[in-house]
Amino acid sequence: MKKKTYNMLTDPPGRSLLFFALPMILGNLFQQFYNIADSVIVGNFVGERALAAVGASYAITNVFIAIAIGGGIGSSVIISQCLGAGKKGKMKTAVFTTLINFLVVSICLGALGLFLNHRILGWVNTPGEVFSDAALYLAVYFAGLPFLFMYNVEASIFNALGDSRTPLYLLIFSSLLNIFLDMLFVIRFREGVRGVAVGTLIAQGVSAVISFGLLLRKLKGYETDEHWRVYDAGLMFSMVRIAVPSIIQQSIVQIGILLVQSVVNSFGASVLAGYSAGMRIESISIVPMLAMGNAMSTFTAQNVGAGQLERVNKGYRMCYAAVLSAGAFLCILYQLFGNVFVSAFLDAGNGSAAFQTGLDYVKFLSFFYAFIGLKASTDGLLRGAGDVKAFTVANLVNLSIRVVVTNVFAPVYGIQVAWMAVPMGWAANYVISFGWYLTGKWRRRWETVGVR
């Protein structure tokens, strides 16, 4: 049977957005399972302390993941707009410019991370009893940073070209490989935290190499008489203008978690383990919300490149229906079965403080997931239109609220303040971005990115 494709420029906006976002949602879920496998395996086969060590590293590693994803999405706006405008030669130049930029950036960040490994853990007050394991996990992670960057950037490029299936298939493969390697190194060879780190590194490396090969093959299918180059400094600067705010937008939650981490760590290893379990569940829960935002970004970029601005508003309204439905479902799910999800990481009978911390986190935040969906969809529209200033300010406000509220009130009122501050930031972010959307100024921004 011929595979059905969905065209963002001609198909009904709701259908094209949904069918484009679904593989992204599944892919991002596998990306989270990819990361969560480390926590589940060490939590069940090594112990609570090992889970706390991985959790202490998690907030740090997620900042770098967010930089890779945000940079890839930001750069892919230019790629999508070139494709929408029919400039295939310029699109190819943008693809290779993106790959070269992020290969260099990832090597530099990996080297810097290895050099500052212990200092970073010290800055976030990592508990002494888990410090050595956390440092070991983080060192292996930094060594494999170029693989992680290249895979995530390549996935963003596939999405920019309207292909959200290939990243999904690669993630399914790499996630299963990661789980197999984690279990092999931890259960069979008893390598503990080192084992899950090495397993993840190998899986990411294999995924990056295969993804690069598939991307080259896909680009050969775009025949063009236009001249194109391997690198273009002018396009690079256009990408940076959009990519840097996009990196801030994608990483803002993770930077907030990192800055909050020092407060959480001060409550001890048991609370840290419960908080880590809650964060892992949160990271899964926001996947459909962030995927709709990223789909909206590609949808907007392709349609403004083609001059079809009214379709953008129709697609945006479809995002509301999707994220509000997802938010209601998650709320009911976690209120009824939150303990089941937390028990995947922690035994309710052992370390009750850790288990209760994770359960409180999950149940409270489940009421507010719709906020991040509304925020992500609105930010995606602005980003896709090349209007980066408004959502950058909105996300900085989001970060400030989370950090200030947690640091000021958590030491006084308890660890629960750390997750109570989350929806405050999401809501403020959405209000600012939505207010800017209503002005309609985003309609004129796309003309300045250089595609035309």
GROMACS .gro file of N, CA, C and O in nm, residues 99-186:
model
  352
   99LEU      N    1   2.443   2.150   1.036
   99LEU     CA    2   2.520   2.034   1.085
   99LEU      C    3   2.660   2.073   1.127
   99LEU      O    4   2.710   2.031   1.233
  100ILE      N    5   2.726   2.156   1.046
  100ILE     CA    6   2.863   2.198   1.079
  100ILE      C    7   2.864   2.282   1.205
  100ILE      O    8   2.949   2.264   1.294
  101ASN      N    9   2.770   2.376   1.215
  101ASN     CA   10   2.764   2.462   1.334
  101ASN      C   11   2.753   2.380   1.462
  101ASN      O   12   2.827   2.402   1.559
  102PHE      N   13   2.661   2.283   1.464
  102PHE     CA   14   2.635   2.212   1.588
  102PHE      C   15   2.737   2.102   1.617
  102PHE      O   16   2.754   2.064   1.734
  103LEU      N   17   2.806   2.055   1.515
  103LEU     CA   18   2.916   1.963   1.543
  103LEU      C   19   3.026   2.036   1.620
  103LEU      O   20   3.078   1.986   1.720
  104VAL      N   21   3.059   2.157   1.576
  104VAL     CA   22   3.161   2.236   1.643
  104VAL      C   23   3.117   2.273   1.784
  104VAL      O   24   3.193   2.259   1.882
  105VAL      N   25   2.993   2.318   1.798
  105VAL     CA   26   2.941   2.358   1.929
  105VAL      C   27   2.942   2.239   2.026
  105VAL      O   28   2.981   2.253   2.143
  106SER      N   29   2.900   2.122   1.980
  106SER     CA   30   2.892   2.005   2.069
  106SER      C   31   3.029   1.959   2.117
  106SER      O   32   3.045   1.919   2.232
  107ILE      N   33   3.129   1.966   2.029
  107ILE     CA   34   3.265   1.928   2.071
  107ILE      C   35   3.317   2.024   2.177
  107ILE      O   36   3.375   1.982   2.278
  108CYS      N   37   3.293   2.152   2.157
  108CYS     CA   38   3.338   2.253   2.255
  108CYS      C   39   3.266   2.235   2.389
  108CYS      O   40   3.330   2.241   2.495
  109LEU      N   41   3.134   2.214   2.385
  109LEU     CA   42   3.059   2.197   2.510
  109LEU      C   43   3.096   2.068   2.582
  109LEU      O   44   3.104   2.065   2.705
  110GLY      N   45   3.122   1.960   2.507
  110GLY     CA   46   3.163   1.835   2.568
  110GLY      C   47   3.295   1.849   2.640
  110GLY      O   48   3.312   1.801   2.753
  111ALA      N   49   3.391   1.916   2.576
  111ALA     CA   50   3.522   1.937   2.638
  111ALA      C   51   3.509   2.025   2.763
  111ALA      O   52   3.571   1.998   2.867
  112LEU      N   53   3.426   2.129   2.753
  112LEU     CA   54   3.405   2.217   2.869
  112LEU      C   55   3.339   2.142   2.983
  112LEU      O   56   3.376   2.159   3.100
  113GLY      N   57   3.242   2.057   2.950
  113GLY     CA   58   3.173   1.979   3.052
  113GLY      C   59   3.266   1.883   3.124
  113GLY      O   60   3.259   1.869   3.247
  114LEU      N   61   3.354   1.816   3.050
  114LEU     CA   62   3.451   1.726   3.113
  114LEU      C   63   3.543   1.802   3.208
  114LEU      O   64   3.576   1.754   3.317
  115PHE      N   65   3.582   1.921   3.168
  115PHE     CA   66   3.673   2.002   3.251
  115PHE      C   67   3.604   2.052   3.378
  115PHE      O   68   3.665   2.057   3.486
  116LEU      N   69   3.475   2.086   3.369
  116LEU     CA   70   3.402   2.144   3.483
  116LEU      C   71   3.312   2.044   3.555
  116LEU      O   72   3.231   2.084   3.639
  117ASN      N   73   3.326   1.916   3.523
  117ASN     CA   74   3.238   1.812   3.575
  117ASN      C   75   3.213   1.825   3.726
  117ASN      O   76   3.100   1.842   3.773
  118HIS      N   77   3.319   1.814   3.806
  118HIS     CA   78   3.304   1.818   3.951
  118HIS      C   79   3.256   1.954   4.001
  118HIS      O   80   3.180   1.963   4.098
  119ARG      N   81   3.300   2.059   3.934
  119ARG     CA   82   3.258   2.193   3.978
  119ARG      C   83   3.108   2.213   3.958
  119ARG      O   84   3.041   2.274   4.042
  120ILE      N   85   3.056   2.163   3.846
  120ILE     CA   86   2.912   2.177   3.820
  120ILE      C   87   2.831   2.107   3.928
  120ILE      O   88   2.733   2.161   3.981
  121LEU      N   89   2.872   1.984   3.963
  121LEU     CA   90   2.801   1.910   4.068
  121LEU      C   91   2.813   1.981   4.202
  121LEU      O   92   2.720   1.978   4.284
  122GLY      N   93   2.927   2.043   4.226
  122GLY     CA   94   2.943   2.120   4.349
  122GLY      C   95   2.855   2.242   4.353
  122GLY      O   96   2.799   2.277   4.458
  123TRP      N   97   2.839   2.308   4.238
  123TRP     CA   98   2.755   2.428   4.232
  123TRP      C   99   2.610   2.399   4.267
  123TRP      O  100   2.540   2.487   4.320
  124VAL      N  101   2.563   2.278   4.236
  124VAL     CA  102   2.423   2.245   4.265
  124VAL      C  103   2.409   2.166   4.396
  124VAL      O  104   2.306   2.104   4.422
  125ASN      N  105   2.513   2.170   4.479
  125ASN     CA  106   2.508   2.108   4.613
  125ASN      C  107   2.472   1.960   4.610
  125ASN      O  108   2.388   1.913   4.688
  126THR      N  109   2.535   1.884   4.521
  126THR     CA  110   2.508   1.741   4.512
  126THR      C  111   2.548   1.674   4.644
  126THR      O  112   2.659   1.695   4.693
  127PRO      N  113   2.458   1.593   4.704
  127PRO     CA  114   2.490   1.527   4.832
  127PRO      C  115   2.618   1.444   4.823
  127PRO      O  116   2.644   1.378   4.721
  128GLY      N  117   2.698   1.448   4.929
  128GLY     CA  118   2.827   1.380   4.929
  128GLY      C  119   2.818   1.231   4.905
  128GLY      O  120   2.906   1.172   4.840
  129GLU      N  121   2.711   1.166   4.955
  129GLU     CA  122   2.701   1.021   4.943
  129GLU      C  123   2.675   0.974   4.799
  129GLU      O  124   2.689   0.856   4.768
  130VAL      N  125   2.634   1.066   4.710
  130VAL     CA  126   2.610   1.026   4.570
  130VAL      C  127   2.702   1.101   4.473
  130VAL      O  128   2.691   1.083   4.352
  131PHE      N  129   2.794   1.181   4.526
  131PHE     CA  130   2.874   1.270   4.442
  131PHE      C  131   2.960   1.193   4.342
  131PHE      O  132   2.965   1.226   4.223
  132SER      N  133   3.031   1.091   4.389
  132SER     CA  134   3.124   1.019   4.301
  132SER      C  135   3.051   0.949   4.187
  132SER      O  136   3.096   0.950   4.071
  133ASP      N  137   2.936   0.886   4.216
  133ASP     CA  138   2.859   0.820   4.111
  133ASP      C  139   2.802   0.921   4.013
  133ASP      O  140   2.799   0.897   3.891
  134ALA      N  141   2.756   1.035   4.064
  134ALA     CA  142   2.702   1.139   3.976
  134ALA      C  143   2.811   1.194   3.884
  134ALA      O  144   2.788   1.217   3.765
  135ALA      N  145   2.932   1.210   3.937
  135ALA     CA  146   3.044   1.261   3.857
  135ALA      C  147   3.082   1.161   3.748
  135ALA      O  148   3.114   1.200   3.634
  136LEU      N  149   3.079   1.033   3.781
  136LEU     CA  150   3.111   0.930   3.684
  136LEU      C  151   3.008   0.929   3.570
  136LEU      O  152   3.044   0.925   3.451
  137TYR      N  153   2.881   0.932   3.605
  137TYR     CA  154   2.774   0.932   3.505
  137TYR      C  155   2.788   1.054   3.414
  137TYR      O  156   2.777   1.044   3.291
  138LEU      N  157   2.814   1.169   3.474
  138LEU     CA  158   2.821   1.294   3.399
  138LEU      C  159   2.942   1.296   3.305
  138LEU      O  160   2.934   1.347   3.193
  139ALA      N  161   3.054   1.239   3.349
  139ALA     CA  162   3.175   1.238   3.266
  139ALA      C  163   3.153   1.158   3.138
  139ALA      O  164   3.191   1.201   3.028
  140VAL      N  165   3.092   1.040   3.151
  140VAL     CA  166   3.063   0.958   3.033
  140VAL      C  167   2.966   1.031   2.941
  140VAL      O  168   2.979   1.029   2.818
  141TYR      N  169   2.869   1.098   3.000
  141TYR     CA  170   2.769   1.172   2.923
  141TYR      C  171   2.836   1.281   2.839
  141TYR      O  172   2.808   1.296   2.719
  142PHE      N  173   2.926   1.358   2.900
  142PHE     CA  174   2.993   1.465   2.828
  142PHE      C  175   3.080   1.411   2.715
  142PHE      O  176   3.094   1.474   2.610
  143ALA      N  177   3.139   1.295   2.734
  143ALA     CA  178   3.222   1.235   2.630
  143ALA      C  179   3.139   1.203   2.505
  143ALA      O  180   3.189   1.209   2.393
  144GLY      N  181   3.013   1.169   2.525
  144GLY     CA  182   2.926   1.137   2.412
  144GLY      C  183   2.839   1.251   2.365
  144GLY      O  184   2.749   1.232   2.282
  145LEU      N  185   2.866   1.373   2.412
  145LEU     CA  186   2.781   1.488   2.378
  145LEU      C  187   2.771   1.515   2.227
  145LEU      O  188   2.662   1.546   2.178
  146PRO      N  189   2.880   1.503   2.148
  146PRO     CA  190   2.865   1.525   2.004
  146PRO      C  191   2.764   1.431   1.939
  146PRO      O  192   2.689   1.472   1.850
  147PHE      N  193   2.759   1.305   1.984
  147PHE     CA  194   2.660   1.211   1.930
  147PHE      C  195   2.518   1.257   1.962
  147PHE      O  196   2.428   1.254   1.878
  148LEU      N  197   2.497   1.298   2.087
  148LEU     CA  198   2.363   1.343   2.128
  148LEU      C  199   2.320   1.465   2.047
  148LEU      O  200   2.206   1.473   2.000
  149PHE      N  201   2.413   1.561   2.031
  149PHE     CA  202   2.380   1.683   1.957
  149PHE      C  203   2.345   1.650   1.813
  149PHE      O  204   2.244   1.698   1.759
  150MET      N  205   2.430   1.571   1.748
  150MET     CA  206   2.409   1.547   1.606
  150MET      C  207   2.280   1.471   1.581
  150MET      O  208   2.206   1.501   1.487
  151TYR      N  209   2.248   1.375   1.667
  151TYR     CA  210   2.123   1.302   1.646
  151TYR      C  211   2.003   1.397   1.658
  151TYR      O  212   1.912   1.397   1.574
  152ASN      N  213   1.999   1.479   1.764
  152ASN     CA  214   1.884   1.566   1.787
  152ASN      C  215   1.872   1.673   1.678
  152ASN      O  216   1.760   1.708   1.637
  153VAL      N  217   1.984   1.726   1.632
  153VAL     CA  218   1.980   1.825   1.524
  153VAL      C  219   1.933   1.760   1.394
  153VAL      O  220   1.852   1.816   1.320
  154GLU      N  221   1.981   1.639   1.367
  154GLU     CA  222   1.938   1.567   1.247
  154GLU      C  223   1.788   1.537   1.252
  154GLU      O  224   1.718   1.548   1.150
  155ALA      N  225   1.737   1.503   1.371
  155ALA     CA  226   1.593   1.480   1.385
  155ALA      C  227   1.514   1.607   1.356
  155ALA      O  228   1.408   1.602   1.291
  156SER      N  229   1.563   1.722   1.402
  156SER     CA  230   1.496   1.849   1.375
  156SER      C  231   1.494   1.881   1.226
  156SER      O  232   1.397   1.935   1.173
  157ILE      N  233   1.603   1.845   1.156
  157ILE     CA  234   1.609   1.869   1.012
  157ILE      C  235   1.508   1.782   0.939
  157ILE      O  236   1.438   1.828   0.848
  158PHE      N  237   1.499   1.655   0.977
  158PHE     CA  238   1.397   1.567   0.918
  158PHE      C  239   1.257   1.629   0.937
  158PHE      O  240   1.175   1.632   0.845
  159ASN      N  241   1.229   1.676   1.058
  159ASN     CA  242   1.099   1.737   1.086
  159ASN      C  243   1.077   1.861   1.000
  159ASN      O  244   0.966   1.887   0.952
  160ALA      N  245   1.182   1.941   0.982
  160ALA     CA  246   1.171   2.063   0.901
  160ALA      C  247   1.137   2.029   0.756
  160ALA      O  248   1.070   2.106   0.687
  161LEU      N  249   1.182   1.913   0.711
  161LEU     CA  250   1.154   1.869   0.574
  161LEU      C  251   1.018   1.799   0.563
  161LEU      O  252   0.983   1.746   0.458
  162GLY      N  253   0.944   1.798   0.674
  162GLY     CA  254   0.811   1.738   0.674
  162GLY      C  255   0.811   1.589   0.700
  162GLY      O  256   0.709   1.521   0.681
  163ASP      N  257   0.924   1.534   0.743
  163ASP     CA  258   0.937   1.389   0.768
  163ASP      C  259   0.955   1.367   0.918
  163ASP      O  260   1.066   1.377   0.971
  164SER      N  261   0.845   1.339   0.987
  164SER     CA  262   0.854   1.313   1.131
  164SER      C  263   0.857   1.163   1.160
  164SER      O  264   0.867   1.122   1.277
  165ARG      N  265   0.849   1.080   1.055
  165ARG     CA  266   0.848   0.935   1.075
  165ARG      C  267   0.989   0.879   1.095
  165ARG      O  268   1.011   0.793   1.180
  166THR      N  269   1.085   0.925   1.014
  166THR     CA  270   1.221   0.872   1.023
  166THR      C  271   1.280   0.890   1.162
  166THR      O  272   1.337   0.795   1.218
  167PRO      N  273   1.270   1.009   1.225
  167PRO     CA  274   1.320   1.021   1.362
  167PRO      C  275   1.251   0.925   1.459
  167PRO      O  276   1.314   0.876   1.553
  168LEU      N  277   1.122   0.900   1.435
  168LEU     CA  278   1.050   0.806   1.521
  168LEU      C  279   1.109   0.666   1.510
  168LEU      O  280   1.136   0.601   1.611
  169TYR      N  281   1.129   0.618   1.388
  169TYR     CA  282   1.183   0.483   1.370
  169TYR      C  283   1.322   0.471   1.432
  169TYR      O  284   1.356   0.369   1.493
  170LEU      N  285   1.403   0.575   1.415
  170LEU     CA  286   1.537   0.572   1.473
  170LEU      C  287   1.533   0.571   1.625
  170LEU      O  288   1.613   0.504   1.691
  171LEU      N  289   1.439   0.646   1.681
  171LEU     CA  290   1.429   0.651   1.828
  171LEU      C  291   1.380   0.519   1.885
  171LEU      O  292   1.425   0.476   1.991
  172ILE      N  293   1.287   0.454   1.816
  172ILE     CA  294   1.242   0.323   1.862
  172ILE      C  295   1.361   0.226   1.865
  172ILE      O  296   1.383   0.155   1.963
  173PHE      N  297   1.437   0.227   1.757
  173PHE     CA  298   1.554   0.140   1.751
  173PHE      C  299   1.655   0.172   1.862
  173PHE      O  300   1.701   0.083   1.934
  174SER      N  301   1.690   0.301   1.875
  174SER     CA  302   1.793   0.338   1.972
  174SER      C  303   1.745   0.322   2.116
  174SER      O  304   1.825   0.290   2.205
  175SER      N  305   1.615   0.342   2.140
  175SER     CA  306   1.562   0.324   2.275
  175SER      C  307   1.571   0.177   2.317
  175SER      O  308   1.613   0.147   2.430
  176LEU      N  309   1.532   0.089   2.227
  176LEU     CA  310   1.541  -0.054   2.258
  176LEU      C  311   1.686  -0.097   2.276
  176LEU      O  312   1.719  -0.176   2.366
  177LEU      N  313   1.775  -0.042   2.192
  177LEU     CA  314   1.917  -0.073   2.207
  177LEU      C  315   1.970  -0.021   2.340
  177LEU      O  316   2.047  -0.090   2.409
  178ASN      N  317   1.927   0.100   2.379
  178ASN     CA  318   1.972   0.157   2.506
  178ASN      C  319   1.927   0.072   2.624
  178ASN      O  320   2.006   0.045   2.717
  179ILE      N  321   1.801   0.030   2.623
  179ILE     CA  322   1.750  -0.053   2.733
  179ILE      C  323   1.825  -0.185   2.741
  179ILE      O  324   1.865  -0.230   2.849
  180PHE      N  325   1.848  -0.247   2.625
  180PHE     CA  326   1.923  -0.374   2.623
  180PHE      C  327   2.063  -0.355   2.679
  180PHE      O  328   2.109  -0.435   2.763
  181LEU      N  329   2.133  -0.249   2.635
  181LEU     CA  330   2.269  -0.227   2.682
  181LEU      C  331   2.273  -0.192   2.831
  181LEU      O  332   2.361  -0.237   2.904
  182ASP      N  333   2.176  -0.111   2.877
  182ASP     CA  334   2.169  -0.078   3.019
  182ASP      C  335   2.155  -0.204   3.104
  182ASP      O  336   2.225  -0.221   3.205
  183MET      N  337   2.063  -0.290   3.064
  183MET     CA  338   2.040  -0.412   3.141
  183MET      C  339   2.161  -0.506   3.133
  183MET      O  340   2.197  -0.572   3.230
  184LEU      N  341   2.225  -0.509   3.016
  184LEU     CA  342   2.344  -0.594   3.001
  184LEU      C  343   2.455  -0.548   3.095
  184LEU      O  344   2.514  -0.629   3.168
  185PHE      N  345   2.483  -0.418   3.094
  185PHE     CA  346   2.594  -0.367   3.175
  185PHE      C  347   2.563  -0.367   3.325
  185PHE      O  348   2.652  -0.389   3.407
  186VAL      N  349   2.436  -0.342   3.361
  186VAL     CA  350   2.400  -0.332   3.503
  186VAL      C  351   2.371  -0.469   3.563
  186VAL      O  352   2.424  -0.504   3.670
   0.00000   0.00000   0.00000
